[in-house]
mmCIF file of C-alpha atoms in Angstrom:
data_model
loop_
_atom_site.group_PDB
_atom_site.id
_atom_site.type_symbol
_atom_site.label_atom_id
_atom_site.label_comp_id
_atom_site.label_asym_id
_atom_site.label_seq_id
_atom_site.Cartn_x
_atom_site.Cartn_y
_atom_site.Cartn_z
ATOM 1 C CA MET A 1 58.690 -61.978 -154.111
ATOM 2 C CA MET A 2 54.613 -61.193 -152.241
ATOM 3 C CA SER A 3 51.941 -60.723 -154.019
ATOM 4 C CA ASP A 4 49.698 -57.266 -153.966
ATOM 5 C CA GLN A 5 47.414 -57.814 -151.092
ATOM 6 C CA GLU A 6 50.100 -59.460 -149.577
ATOM 7 C CA LEU A 7 52.035 -56.755 -149.451
ATOM 8 C CA ASP A 8 49.197 -53.838 -148.929
ATOM 9 C CA ALA A 9 48.427 -55.653 -145.573
ATOM 10 C CA ARG A 10 51.879 -55.242 -144.603
ATOM 11 C CA LEU A 11 51.390 -51.724 -145.546
ATOM 12 C CA ALA A 12 48.620 -50.933 -143.510
ATOM 13 C CA ALA A 13 49.810 -53.032 -140.598
ATOM 14 C CA ALA A 14 53.164 -50.906 -140.368
ATOM 15 C CA VAL A 15 50.830 -47.805 -139.951
ATOM 16 C CA GLY A 16 51.571 -45.343 -136.740
ATOM 17 C CA VAL A 17 54.897 -46.447 -135.760
ATOM 18 C CA ARG A 18 55.990 -43.850 -133.754
ATOM 19 C CA ASP A 19 60.240 -43.535 -133.505
ATOM 20 C CA GLU A 20 60.392 -43.027 -129.471
ATOM 21 C CA ALA A 21 58.794 -47.024 -129.529
ATOM 22 C CA LEU A 22 61.706 -47.879 -132.191
ATOM 23 C CA PRO A 23 64.943 -49.466 -130.397
ATOM 24 C CA SER A 24 68.196 -48.315 -130.739
ATOM 25 C CA LEU A 25 69.840 -49.666 -133.609
ATOM 26 C CA PRO A 26 73.181 -51.468 -133.026
ATOM 27 C CA GLU A 27 76.319 -50.098 -134.019
ATOM 28 C CA SER A 28 77.396 -53.186 -135.455
ATOM 29 C CA PHE A 29 74.316 -52.912 -138.172
ATOM 30 C CA LEU A 30 75.449 -51.674 -141.315
ATOM 31 C CA ASP A 31 79.273 -53.108 -140.939
ATOM 32 C CA LEU A 32 77.472 -56.666 -140.710
ATOM 33 C CA LEU A 33 75.828 -55.555 -143.989
ATOM 34 C CA ARG A 34 78.488 -54.832 -145.898
ATOM 35 C CA ASN A 35 80.882 -57.028 -144.421
ATOM 36 C CA GLU A 36 79.437 -60.349 -143.626
ATOM 37 C CA SER A 37 78.719 -63.178 -146.274
ATOM 38 C CA SER A 38 75.778 -63.599 -147.949
ATOM 39 C CA GLU A 39 75.378 -67.465 -146.409
ATOM 40 C CA ASP A 40 76.514 -66.097 -143.007
ATOM 41 C CA LEU A 41 74.090 -63.166 -142.536
ATOM 42 C CA PRO A 42 70.636 -64.486 -142.308
ATOM 43 C CA ARG A 43 71.821 -66.089 -139.671
ATOM 44 C CA THR A 44 73.896 -63.563 -138.092
ATOM 45 C CA LEU A 45 70.899 -61.189 -137.869
ATOM 46 C CA GLU A 46 69.394 -63.440 -136.823
ATOM 47 C CA GLY A 47 71.299 -63.594 -133.221
ATOM 48 C CA LEU A 48 71.929 -59.524 -133.144
ATOM 49 C CA PHE A 49 68.376 -58.628 -133.636
ATOM 50 C CA ARG A 50 67.034 -61.661 -131.559
ATOM 51 C CA ASP A 51 64.478 -59.525 -129.192
ATOM 52 C CA GLU A 52 64.151 -56.833 -132.463
ATOM 53 C CA PRO A 53 62.374 -57.750 -135.653
ATOM 54 C CA ALA A 54 63.998 -56.846 -138.644
ATOM 55 C CA SER A 55 61.308 -54.970 -139.796
ATOM 56 C CA VAL A 56 61.708 -52.485 -137.402
ATOM 57 C CA VAL A 57 65.881 -52.639 -137.399
ATOM 58 C CA ALA A 58 64.679 -51.627 -141.129
ATOM 59 C CA ALA A 59 62.857 -48.566 -140.249
ATOM 60 C CA ARG A 60 64.570 -47.319 -137.879
ATOM 61 C CA GLN A 61 67.878 -46.772 -140.594
ATOM 62 C CA LEU A 62 65.536 -45.786 -143.370
ATOM 63 C CA ALA A 63 63.822 -43.150 -141.128
ATOM 64 C CA GLU A 64 67.268 -41.962 -140.141
ATOM 65 C CA ASP A 65 68.017 -41.631 -143.663
ATOM 66 C CA ALA A 66 65.266 -39.288 -144.619
ATOM 67 C CA ARG A 67 65.956 -37.401 -142.108
ATOM 68 C CA SER A 68 69.789 -36.435 -142.385
ATOM 69 C CA GLY A 69 68.548 -35.867 -146.176
ATOM 70 C CA ARG A 70 69.476 -39.258 -147.357
ATOM 71 C CA ARG A 71 67.701 -41.018 -150.047
ATOM 72 C CA ALA A 72 67.385 -45.187 -148.886
ATOM 73 C CA SER A 73 67.539 -45.456 -153.041
ATOM 74 C CA PHE A 74 66.318 -48.724 -155.044
ATOM 75 C CA ARG A 75 69.363 -50.877 -155.617
ATOM 76 C CA ALA A 76 69.672 -52.875 -159.243
ATOM 77 C CA ARG A 77 71.039 -56.028 -157.702
ATOM 78 C CA ARG A 78 69.334 -56.189 -154.808
ATOM 79 C CA ARG A 79 70.830 -59.256 -153.630
ATOM 80 C CA THR A 80 71.815 -58.330 -149.986
ATOM 81 C CA LEU A 81 68.304 -57.066 -149.307
ATOM 82 C CA VAL A 82 66.174 -59.410 -150.945
ATOM 83 C CA ARG A 83 67.840 -62.178 -148.152
ATOM 84 C CA LEU A 84 66.285 -59.965 -145.045
ATOM 85 C CA GLY A 85 62.955 -61.373 -146.951
ATOM 86 C CA ALA A 86 60.246 -59.022 -148.060
ATOM 87 C CA GLY A 87 58.470 -58.396 -145.152
ATOM 88 C CA VAL A 88 61.341 -56.131 -143.673
ATOM 89 C CA LEU A 89 61.418 -54.009 -146.751
ATOM 90 C CA ALA A 90 57.338 -54.073 -147.335
ATOM 91 C CA LEU A 91 57.488 -52.495 -143.100
ATOM 92 C CA ALA A 92 60.226 -50.431 -143.628
ATOM 93 C CA ALA A 93 58.664 -48.919 -146.857
ATOM 94 C CA ALA A 94 55.689 -47.957 -144.826
ATOM 95 C CA TRP A 95 58.175 -45.730 -143.152
ATOM 96 C CA VAL A 96 59.410 -44.224 -145.685
ATOM 97 C CA VAL A 97 55.880 -43.493 -147.009
ATOM 98 C CA ALA A 98 55.207 -42.172 -143.885
ATOM 99 C CA ILE A 99 58.143 -40.070 -142.743
ATOM 100 C CA ALA A 100 60.030 -39.635 -145.731
ATOM 101 C CA VAL A 101 59.613 -36.254 -146.748
ATOM 102 C CA ALA A 102 63.812 -34.669 -147.096
ATOM 103 C CA SER A 103 63.940 -33.020 -143.874
ATOM 104 C CA SER A 104 65.324 -29.259 -145.708
ATOM 105 C CA ASP A 105 67.669 -27.146 -143.337
ATOM 106 C CA ARG A 106 65.301 -24.295 -143.169
ATOM 107 C CA PRO A 107 66.140 -22.917 -139.342
ATOM 108 C CA ALA A 108 62.793 -24.393 -136.465
ATOM 109 C CA ALA A 109 60.223 -22.341 -136.105
ATOM 110 C CA PRO A 110 58.238 -21.989 -131.941
ATOM 111 C CA GLY A 111 56.369 -25.662 -132.378
ATOM 112 C CA GLY A 112 58.761 -27.569 -134.512
ATOM 113 C CA ARG A 113 57.030 -25.688 -137.681
ATOM 114 C CA THR A 114 59.090 -24.670 -140.651
ATOM 115 C CA GLU A 115 60.025 -21.523 -141.658
ATOM 116 C CA LEU A 116 59.292 -20.986 -144.903
ATOM 117 C CA PRO A 117 61.866 -19.238 -146.941
ATOM 118 C CA SER A 118 61.457 -15.162 -147.347
ATOM 119 C CA GLY A 119 59.257 -13.955 -150.115
ATOM 120 C CA THR A 120 57.135 -17.729 -149.767
ATOM 121 C CA VAL A 121 53.283 -17.142 -149.966
ATOM 122 C CA PRO A 122 51.239 -20.448 -149.310
ATOM 123 C CA GLY A 123 48.944 -20.824 -151.918
ATOM 124 C CA ALA A 124 51.409 -18.747 -153.929
ATOM 125 C CA ILE A 125 52.826 -21.750 -156.554
ATOM 126 C CA ASP A 126 50.643 -21.768 -159.738
ATOM 127 C CA LEU A 127 49.030 -25.951 -160.371
ATOM 128 C CA VAL A 128 49.661 -27.212 -163.909
ATOM 129 C CA ALA A 129 49.011 -29.979 -165.457
ATOM 130 C CA ALA A 130 51.453 -33.069 -164.522
ATOM 131 C CA GLU A 131 53.975 -34.478 -167.503
ATOM 132 C CA VAL A 132 52.639 -38.249 -167.462
ATOM 133 C CA VAL A 133 55.481 -40.291 -165.722
ATOM 134 C CA THR A 134 57.365 -42.757 -167.734
ATOM 135 C CA PHE A 135 59.688 -45.519 -168.108
ATOM 136 C CA PRO A 136 62.061 -45.153 -170.989
ATOM 137 C CA LEU A 137 62.285 -48.862 -172.532
ATOM 138 C CA THR A 138 59.202 -51.141 -173.508
ATOM 139 C CA VAL A 139 59.979 -55.045 -173.249
ATOM 140 C CA GLU A 140 58.116 -56.351 -176.271
ATOM 141 C CA ALA A 141 59.473 -59.876 -175.066
ATOM 142 C CA PRO A 142 58.945 -60.092 -171.324
ATOM 143 C CA PRO A 143 59.044 -62.624 -169.548
ATOM 144 C CA PRO A 144 55.051 -64.391 -169.265
ATOM 145 C CA GLY A 145 52.642 -63.508 -166.313
ATOM 146 C CA VAL A 146 55.023 -61.351 -165.031
ATOM 147 C CA ARG A 147 54.153 -57.491 -164.607
ATOM 148 C CA PRO A 148 57.730 -54.699 -164.553
ATOM 149 C CA MET A 149 58.316 -53.337 -161.346
ATOM 150 C CA PHE A 150 59.548 -49.509 -162.794
ATOM 151 C CA SER A 151 61.932 -47.332 -160.647
ATOM 152 C CA ARG A 152 64.059 -44.053 -161.000
ATOM 153 C CA TRP A 153 66.572 -43.393 -158.965
ATOM 154 C CA GLY A 154 69.469 -40.468 -159.662
ATOM 155 C CA GLY A 155 69.824 -37.138 -160.868
ATOM 156 C CA VAL A 156 68.891 -34.491 -158.821
ATOM 157 C CA PRO A 157 70.148 -32.758 -155.725
ATOM 158 C CA LEU A 158 67.961 -35.393 -153.790
ATOM 159 C CA PHE A 159 70.257 -38.168 -154.297
ATOM 160 C CA GLY A 160 73.177 -36.384 -153.934
ATOM 161 C CA ASP A 161 75.628 -36.909 -157.132
ATOM 162 C CA GLN A 162 73.914 -41.055 -157.875
ATOM 163 C CA PRO A 163 73.451 -40.477 -161.473
ATOM 164 C CA LEU A 164 69.491 -41.154 -163.500
ATOM 165 C CA VAL A 165 69.220 -45.230 -163.522
ATOM 166 C CA HIS A 166 65.919 -46.290 -164.350
ATOM 167 C CA ALA A 167 65.434 -49.831 -164.057
ATOM 168 C CA ALA A 168 62.650 -52.134 -164.441
ATOM 169 C CA ASP A 169 62.154 -55.701 -162.150
ATOM 170 C CA TYR A 170 60.359 -58.692 -164.002
ATOM 171 C CA THR A 171 59.827 -61.645 -161.314
ATOM 172 C CA SER A 172 57.593 -64.402 -160.766
ATOM 173 C CA ASP A 173 56.960 -66.176 -157.260
ATOM 174 C CA SER A 174 58.598 -68.585 -158.261
ATOM 175 C CA GLY A 175 61.605 -66.618 -158.881
ATOM 176 C CA ASP A 176 63.063 -66.302 -161.565
ATOM 177 C CA ARG A 177 63.582 -62.791 -162.835
ATOM 178 C CA VAL A 178 64.613 -60.494 -165.293
ATOM 179 C CA LEU A 179 65.864 -56.973 -164.924
ATOM 180 C CA VAL A 180 66.503 -54.322 -167.062
ATOM 181 C CA VAL A 181 68.629 -51.313 -166.050
ATOM 182 C CA LEU A 182 69.487 -48.101 -167.979
ATOM 183 C CA TYR A 183 72.310 -45.968 -166.568
ATOM 184 C CA PRO A 184 74.045 -42.889 -168.082
ATOM 185 C CA GLU A 185 77.717 -44.024 -168.155
ATOM 186 C CA ASP A 186 79.138 -48.044 -168.166
ATOM 187 C CA PRO A 187 77.642 -49.095 -165.092
ATOM 188 C CA ARG A 188 81.345 -51.037 -164.410
ATOM 189 C CA GLY A 189 82.483 -47.828 -163.044
ATOM 190 C CA MET A 190 79.837 -46.951 -160.875
ATOM 191 C CA ASP A 191 79.044 -48.067 -157.004
ATOM 192 C CA ASP A 192 76.864 -50.490 -155.490
ATOM 193 C CA VAL A 193 75.563 -52.159 -159.331
ATOM 194 C CA GLY A 194 76.108 -56.030 -158.871
ATOM 195 C CA LEU A 195 77.061 -56.961 -162.135
ATOM 196 C CA GLY A 196 79.205 -60.041 -162.407
ATOM 197 C CA ASP A 197 82.428 -60.736 -162.004
ATOM 198 C CA GLN A 198 83.189 -63.763 -164.457
ATOM 199 C CA PRO A 199 83.694 -61.946 -167.994
ATOM 200 C CA SER A 200 82.301 -64.728 -170.484
ATOM 201 C CA GLY A 201 82.532 -63.306 -174.196
ATOM 202 C CA THR A 202 79.915 -61.763 -175.846
ATOM 203 C CA VAL A 203 77.103 -62.321 -177.364
ATOM 204 C CA PRO A 204 75.278 -59.597 -180.305
ATOM 205 C CA VAL A 205 71.444 -58.248 -179.457
ATOM 206 C CA GLY A 206 70.616 -56.386 -182.112
ATOM 207 C CA ALA A 207 73.164 -54.223 -183.812
ATOM 208 C CA ALA A 208 74.632 -53.507 -180.633
ATOM 209 C CA GLU A 209 77.005 -55.932 -179.287
ATOM 210 C CA ALA A 210 77.132 -56.992 -175.208
ATOM 211 C CA GLU A 211 78.898 -58.836 -172.864
ATOM 212 C CA VAL A 212 78.784 -61.573 -171.339
ATOM 213 C CA LEU A 213 79.221 -60.999 -167.193
ATOM 214 C CA ARG A 214 77.921 -64.177 -165.626
ATOM 215 C CA GLY A 215 77.495 -64.271 -161.094
ATOM 216 C CA ASP A 216 76.397 -66.994 -158.645
ATOM 217 C CA GLY A 217 73.257 -68.115 -160.559
ATOM 218 C CA SER A 218 73.133 -65.371 -162.228
ATOM 219 C CA ILE A 219 73.632 -63.779 -165.750
ATOM 220 C CA ASP A 220 73.932 -59.988 -167.465
ATOM 221 C CA LEU A 221 74.159 -58.428 -170.594
ATOM 222 C CA LEU A 222 75.660 -55.040 -170.658
ATOM 223 C CA TRP A 223 76.323 -52.886 -173.741
ATOM 224 C CA GLU A 224 76.726 -49.412 -174.548
ATOM 225 C CA ARG A 225 73.774 -47.818 -176.920
ATOM 226 C CA PRO A 226 74.574 -45.089 -179.703
ATOM 227 C CA ASP A 227 73.604 -42.796 -177.779
ATOM 228 C CA GLY A 228 76.046 -43.429 -175.391
ATOM 229 C CA LEU A 229 73.755 -44.716 -172.539
ATOM 230 C CA TRP A 230 74.087 -48.525 -171.511
ATOM 231 C CA VAL A 231 71.385 -50.891 -171.170
ATOM 232 C CA ALA A 232 72.041 -54.915 -168.136
ATOM 233 C CA VAL A 233 69.941 -56.934 -168.278
ATOM 234 C CA SER A 234 70.453 -60.229 -166.153
ATOM 235 C CA GLY A 235 68.517 -62.756 -165.205
ATOM 236 C CA GLU A 236 68.606 -65.442 -162.333
ATOM 237 C CA GLY A 237 65.703 -68.619 -162.563
ATOM 238 C CA ALA A 238 64.803 -69.960 -165.457
ATOM 239 C CA TYR A 239 66.740 -67.029 -167.318
ATOM 240 C CA SER A 240 69.975 -67.718 -165.749
ATOM 241 C CA SER A 241 71.669 -68.900 -169.201
ATOM 242 C CA THR A 242 72.449 -66.708 -172.273
ATOM 243 C CA SER A 243 70.000 -68.713 -174.720
ATOM 244 C CA ALA A 244 67.245 -67.529 -172.332
ATOM 245 C CA LEU A 245 68.264 -64.505 -171.518
ATOM 246 C CA LEU A 246 69.190 -63.350 -175.736
ATOM 247 C CA PRO A 247 65.263 -62.806 -176.438
ATOM 248 C CA VAL A 248 64.779 -60.812 -173.122
ATOM 249 C CA ALA A 249 67.195 -58.258 -174.206
ATOM 250 C CA ALA A 250 67.008 -58.488 -178.419
ATOM 251 C CA SER A 251 63.344 -56.988 -177.293
ATOM 252 C CA ILE A 252 64.020 -53.840 -175.830
ATOM 253 C CA VAL A 253 63.346 -50.931 -177.450
ATOM 254 C CA ASP A 254 62.717 -47.028 -176.676
ATOM 255 C CA ARG A 255 59.108 -46.892 -176.298
ATOM 256 C CA PRO A 256 58.090 -45.832 -172.988
ATOM 257 C CA GLN A 257 55.333 -47.325 -170.672
ATOM 258 C CA SER A 258 53.601 -44.706 -168.495
ATOM 259 C CA LEU A 259 53.470 -45.151 -164.647
ATOM 260 C CA ASP A 260 49.826 -46.879 -163.358
ATOM 261 C CA LEU A 261 50.097 -44.260 -160.732
ATOM 262 C CA GLN A 262 50.260 -40.622 -162.009
ATOM 263 C CA PHE A 263 49.655 -37.185 -160.932
ATOM 264 C CA GLY A 264 46.948 -34.968 -162.925
ATOM 265 C CA LEU A 265 47.852 -31.311 -161.279
ATOM 266 C CA ALA A 266 51.922 -30.832 -160.144
ATOM 267 C CA PRO A 267 53.266 -27.124 -158.993
ATOM 268 C CA ALA A 268 54.138 -25.121 -161.506
ATOM 269 C CA GLY A 269 58.395 -26.070 -162.687
ATOM 270 C CA TRP A 270 58.398 -28.882 -160.331
ATOM 271 C CA LYS A 271 60.135 -32.008 -161.985
ATOM 272 C CA VAL A 272 60.169 -35.814 -161.356
ATOM 273 C CA GLY A 273 62.825 -36.760 -158.529
ATOM 274 C CA GLY A 274 62.213 -40.428 -158.465
ATOM 275 C CA TYR A 275 59.862 -43.614 -158.277
ATOM 276 C CA GLU A 276 59.573 -46.506 -156.330
ATOM 277 C CA GLU A 277 58.718 -49.713 -157.664
ATOM 278 C CA SER A 278 54.926 -48.398 -159.398
ATOM 279 C CA ARG A 279 54.141 -47.467 -155.313
ATOM 280 C CA SER A 280 55.336 -43.573 -154.823
ATOM 281 C CA ILE A 281 56.562 -40.968 -156.846
ATOM 282 C CA ASP A 282 58.382 -38.281 -156.497
ATOM 283 C CA LEU A 283 58.230 -34.575 -157.893
ATOM 284 C CA VAL A 284 61.245 -31.833 -156.390
ATOM 285 C CA SER A 285 61.426 -28.185 -156.635
ATOM 286 C CA ALA A 286 63.631 -26.708 -159.044
ATOM 287 C CA THR A 287 64.015 -23.692 -156.977
ATOM 288 C CA GLN A 288 64.304 -25.566 -153.667
ATOM 289 C CA PRO A 289 65.508 -29.217 -154.183
ATOM 290 C CA ASP A 290 65.401 -30.085 -150.504
ATOM 291 C CA GLU A 291 61.211 -29.796 -151.089
ATOM 292 C CA LEU A 292 59.460 -33.081 -152.047
ATOM 293 C CA LEU A 293 56.058 -34.117 -153.480
ATOM 294 C CA ARG A 294 55.387 -38.029 -152.919
ATOM 295 C CA LEU A 295 52.371 -39.747 -153.682
ATOM 296 C CA SER A 296 52.601 -43.289 -152.852
ATOM 297 C CA LEU A 297 49.508 -46.370 -152.852
ATOM 298 C CA TRP A 298 48.516 -47.146 -150.008
ATOM 299 C CA ALA A 299 46.407 -50.144 -148.207
ATOM 300 C CA PHE A 300 42.375 -50.700 -148.699
ATOM 301 C CA GLY A 301 40.696 -48.101 -148.021
ATOM 302 C CA GLY A 302 37.142 -47.534 -146.195
ATOM 303 C CA ASP A 303 36.788 -45.583 -143.089
ATOM 304 C CA GLU A 304 39.701 -47.465 -141.309
ATOM 305 C CA ALA A 305 41.998 -47.395 -143.337
ATOM 306 C CA LEU A 306 41.625 -43.876 -144.090
ATOM 307 C CA ASP A 307 42.481 -43.016 -140.164
ATOM 308 C CA GLY A 308 45.144 -45.454 -138.833
ATOM 309 C CA ALA A 309 46.766 -44.060 -142.417
ATOM 310 C CA LEU A 310 47.890 -41.050 -140.282
ATOM 311 C CA GLU A 311 47.308 -42.517 -136.750
ATOM 312 C CA GLY A 312 50.938 -41.788 -134.162
ATOM 313 C CA LEU A 313 51.831 -38.672 -136.297
ATOM 314 C CA THR A 314 51.220 -34.767 -134.475
ATOM 315 C CA PHE A 315 48.993 -31.930 -136.169
ATOM 316 C CA ALA A 316 49.282 -28.427 -136.025
ATOM 317 C CA ASP A 317 45.417 -28.454 -136.843
ATOM 318 C CA GLY A 318 43.082 -32.086 -137.839
ATOM 319 C CA PRO A 319 42.933 -34.832 -139.491
ATOM 320 C CA GLU A 320 39.759 -33.471 -140.864
ATOM 321 C CA PRO A 321 37.018 -34.896 -142.350
ATOM 322 C CA VAL A 322 37.393 -34.471 -146.815
ATOM 323 C CA THR A 323 35.763 -35.550 -149.547
ATOM 324 C CA ILE A 324 38.363 -36.345 -152.807
ATOM 325 C CA GLN A 325 37.043 -37.776 -156.043
ATOM 326 C CA GLY A 326 33.680 -37.736 -154.246
ATOM 327 C CA GLY A 327 34.995 -40.197 -150.707
ATOM 328 C CA ALA A 328 36.072 -39.295 -147.494
ATOM 329 C CA GLY A 329 39.490 -38.642 -146.971
ATOM 330 C CA ARG A 330 41.658 -37.514 -144.544
ATOM 331 C CA MET A 331 43.707 -34.597 -144.953
ATOM 332 C CA ALA A 332 45.995 -32.802 -141.744
ATOM 333 C CA LEU A 333 49.410 -30.733 -141.930
ATOM 334 C CA GLY A 334 51.511 -32.025 -139.840
ATOM 335 C CA ASP A 335 53.267 -29.397 -136.843
ATOM 336 C CA GLY A 336 57.196 -31.044 -137.049
ATOM 337 C CA GLY A 337 56.457 -33.151 -133.790
ATOM 338 C CA ASP A 338 58.346 -36.709 -132.739
ATOM 339 C CA GLY A 339 60.697 -36.195 -135.524
ATOM 340 C CA SER A 340 58.213 -36.121 -138.713
ATOM 341 C CA CYS A 341 57.986 -33.763 -141.527
ATOM 342 C CA ALA A 342 55.670 -30.155 -141.149
ATOM 343 C CA CYS A 343 54.512 -30.578 -144.170
ATOM 344 C CA TRP A 344 50.471 -30.901 -145.243
ATOM 345 C CA TYR A 345 48.819 -35.081 -145.520
ATOM 346 C CA VAL A 346 45.984 -35.920 -147.269
ATOM 347 C CA VAL A 347 44.847 -39.452 -147.814
ATOM 348 C CA GLY A 348 42.125 -40.015 -150.479
ATOM 349 C CA GLN A 349 40.804 -43.142 -152.096
ATOM 350 C CA LEU A 350 40.321 -43.939 -155.644
ATOM 351 C CA PRO A 351 37.293 -44.505 -157.573
ATOM 352 C CA GLY A 352 36.429 -47.684 -157.924
ATOM 353 C CA ALA A 353 40.192 -49.612 -156.887
ATOM 354 C CA ASP A 354 39.147 -49.910 -153.161
ATOM 355 C CA ARG A 355 43.104 -49.006 -152.367
ATOM 356 C CA LEU A 356 44.391 -45.310 -150.527
ATOM 357 C CA PHE A 357 46.866 -42.992 -151.883
ATOM 358 C CA LEU A 358 48.686 -41.048 -149.801
ATOM 359 C CA LEU A 359 50.333 -37.728 -150.634
ATOM 360 C CA LEU A 360 52.610 -35.601 -148.943
ATOM 361 C CA GLY A 361 53.779 -31.995 -149.339
ATOM 362 C CA SER A 362 55.376 -28.561 -148.666
ATOM 363 C CA ASP A 363 53.631 -26.389 -146.607
ATOM 364 C CA GLY A 364 54.533 -24.192 -149.084
ATOM 365 C CA LEU A 365 51.687 -25.957 -150.853
ATOM 366 C CA SER A 366 47.552 -24.047 -149.172
ATOM 367 C CA ARG A 367 45.202 -26.357 -148.328
ATOM 368 C CA GLU A 368 43.107 -26.066 -150.943
ATOM 369 C CA GLN A 369 46.785 -26.487 -153.652
ATOM 370 C CA MET A 370 46.653 -30.007 -151.750
ATOM 371 C CA LEU A 371 43.164 -30.567 -152.615
ATOM 372 C CA ALA A 372 43.416 -29.900 -155.995
ATOM 373 C CA MET A 373 46.099 -32.232 -156.432
ATOM 374 C CA ALA A 374 44.642 -34.953 -155.068
ATOM 375 C CA GLU A 375 40.871 -34.589 -156.879
ATOM 376 C CA GLN A 376 43.013 -34.926 -160.264
ATOM 377 C CA VAL A 377 45.364 -38.741 -158.758
ATOM 378 C CA THR A 378 44.892 -41.500 -160.796
ATOM 379 C CA PHE A 379 45.753 -45.002 -160.737
ATOM 380 C CA THR A 380 45.435 -47.219 -163.540
ATOM 381 C CA PRO A 381 46.817 -50.761 -163.038
#
C-alpha cells in the first residue's frame, strides 16, 4: 500500500483536471472489469488503454457516478481495484473529492446555478456542535505497526438501498492484511462482499462460533453477534491462516474509535452519511437527502497548494482569500459550470499539521456558516 506522503503527492497532482480534457471512457471498460479473470485483467487493460492513463479512466467513471447521484463505495475486499494499482485509486479519489457533491434533481437556474427549494433561505440553517465521528469497534491486538483505515457506507438515501457497513483495513507495506467488517445482516446474502467460497469448519471466537471460509490466498472468519450484527475478519499474507488470524479476531471489542478528521460545527439535523478511510467525511441533510457536506484531507500546505486546490473550477465569484484558523485560506461559490457542483468550496490549512483540508457545502448554507465550520475542523493523527 502506498504511504500517506505518496498519496498526498498524487492527490495534489490530480487537482485541476477538467472533464473536457478527459478522453471518452471505452464502452467495453466496465464489461471487462466484471467479466475478465483477475489474472488477465491487468494485461487486457494495458492493451485497451495503451494511449490513456488508467487514472484518467477511473476518474471519468467516478465523475459520471457522482453526477448521476450514485456513490462509488469502498468495497470490502477490493481485490479487482487493488490490482489496477494504488495510483489509479489515489487519482480517482482526488477527482471525487473535487466534484462528488451528489447532484440533486432540483432545476438549474440560468447560468448553471442550482435553484434552491422554495422556502430555503441561505443562512437560515442553524449550526450546532458536531457529534464526534467514530468507528464502532476496536481491535485490541491489531497487526503491529499498522494504522487502521476506517470506512463507512450505506444506510442513508445517498447510497440507495445499500445497508450500513463499517470496515477497518489494516494493511502493511509488505502486503500483510487484516480487514474487519461489521454488517447489519449475514453478508453472504449481499452483493460485492468477496468472502471466501470454501467452507472449512468452525472455530470459537470468544463466546461465538465463527465459520471459516477460505479463498485464493486468504481466509475469513464470519460470525453473528448477540445483537444480530455480523462480523467478518479477513486475513491475507501473514494472516492467511486460522492460527494467525484468530488472536486478532478474538481481541475485537465494542469500543468506538474517533476518526482523525472531525467536524467541530455542523448544520442542525445533519448526520454522518459515510466516511472513506479516514480521509473524508460526508454529512447529509435529514430533509434534503441529496445535499451533502464533505470534509476531506488534501495535500500539504503553502499558498501554491491553496490556489491549486481550486484550479480548473469555475466560480460565480472568487476564489476569495480568507483567514481560517489563523492561516491563509481560499473560498469560492461554484457556478455549476463544466460539470462541477454549484456549491461552496473552502480550503484551509490545519495548524501544526502542514495539511490542507477541503470543505464542500450546499449553497443553502451562507458564506459565514461555511467559514464558521472551517474554523472548527480538526485533524489529530
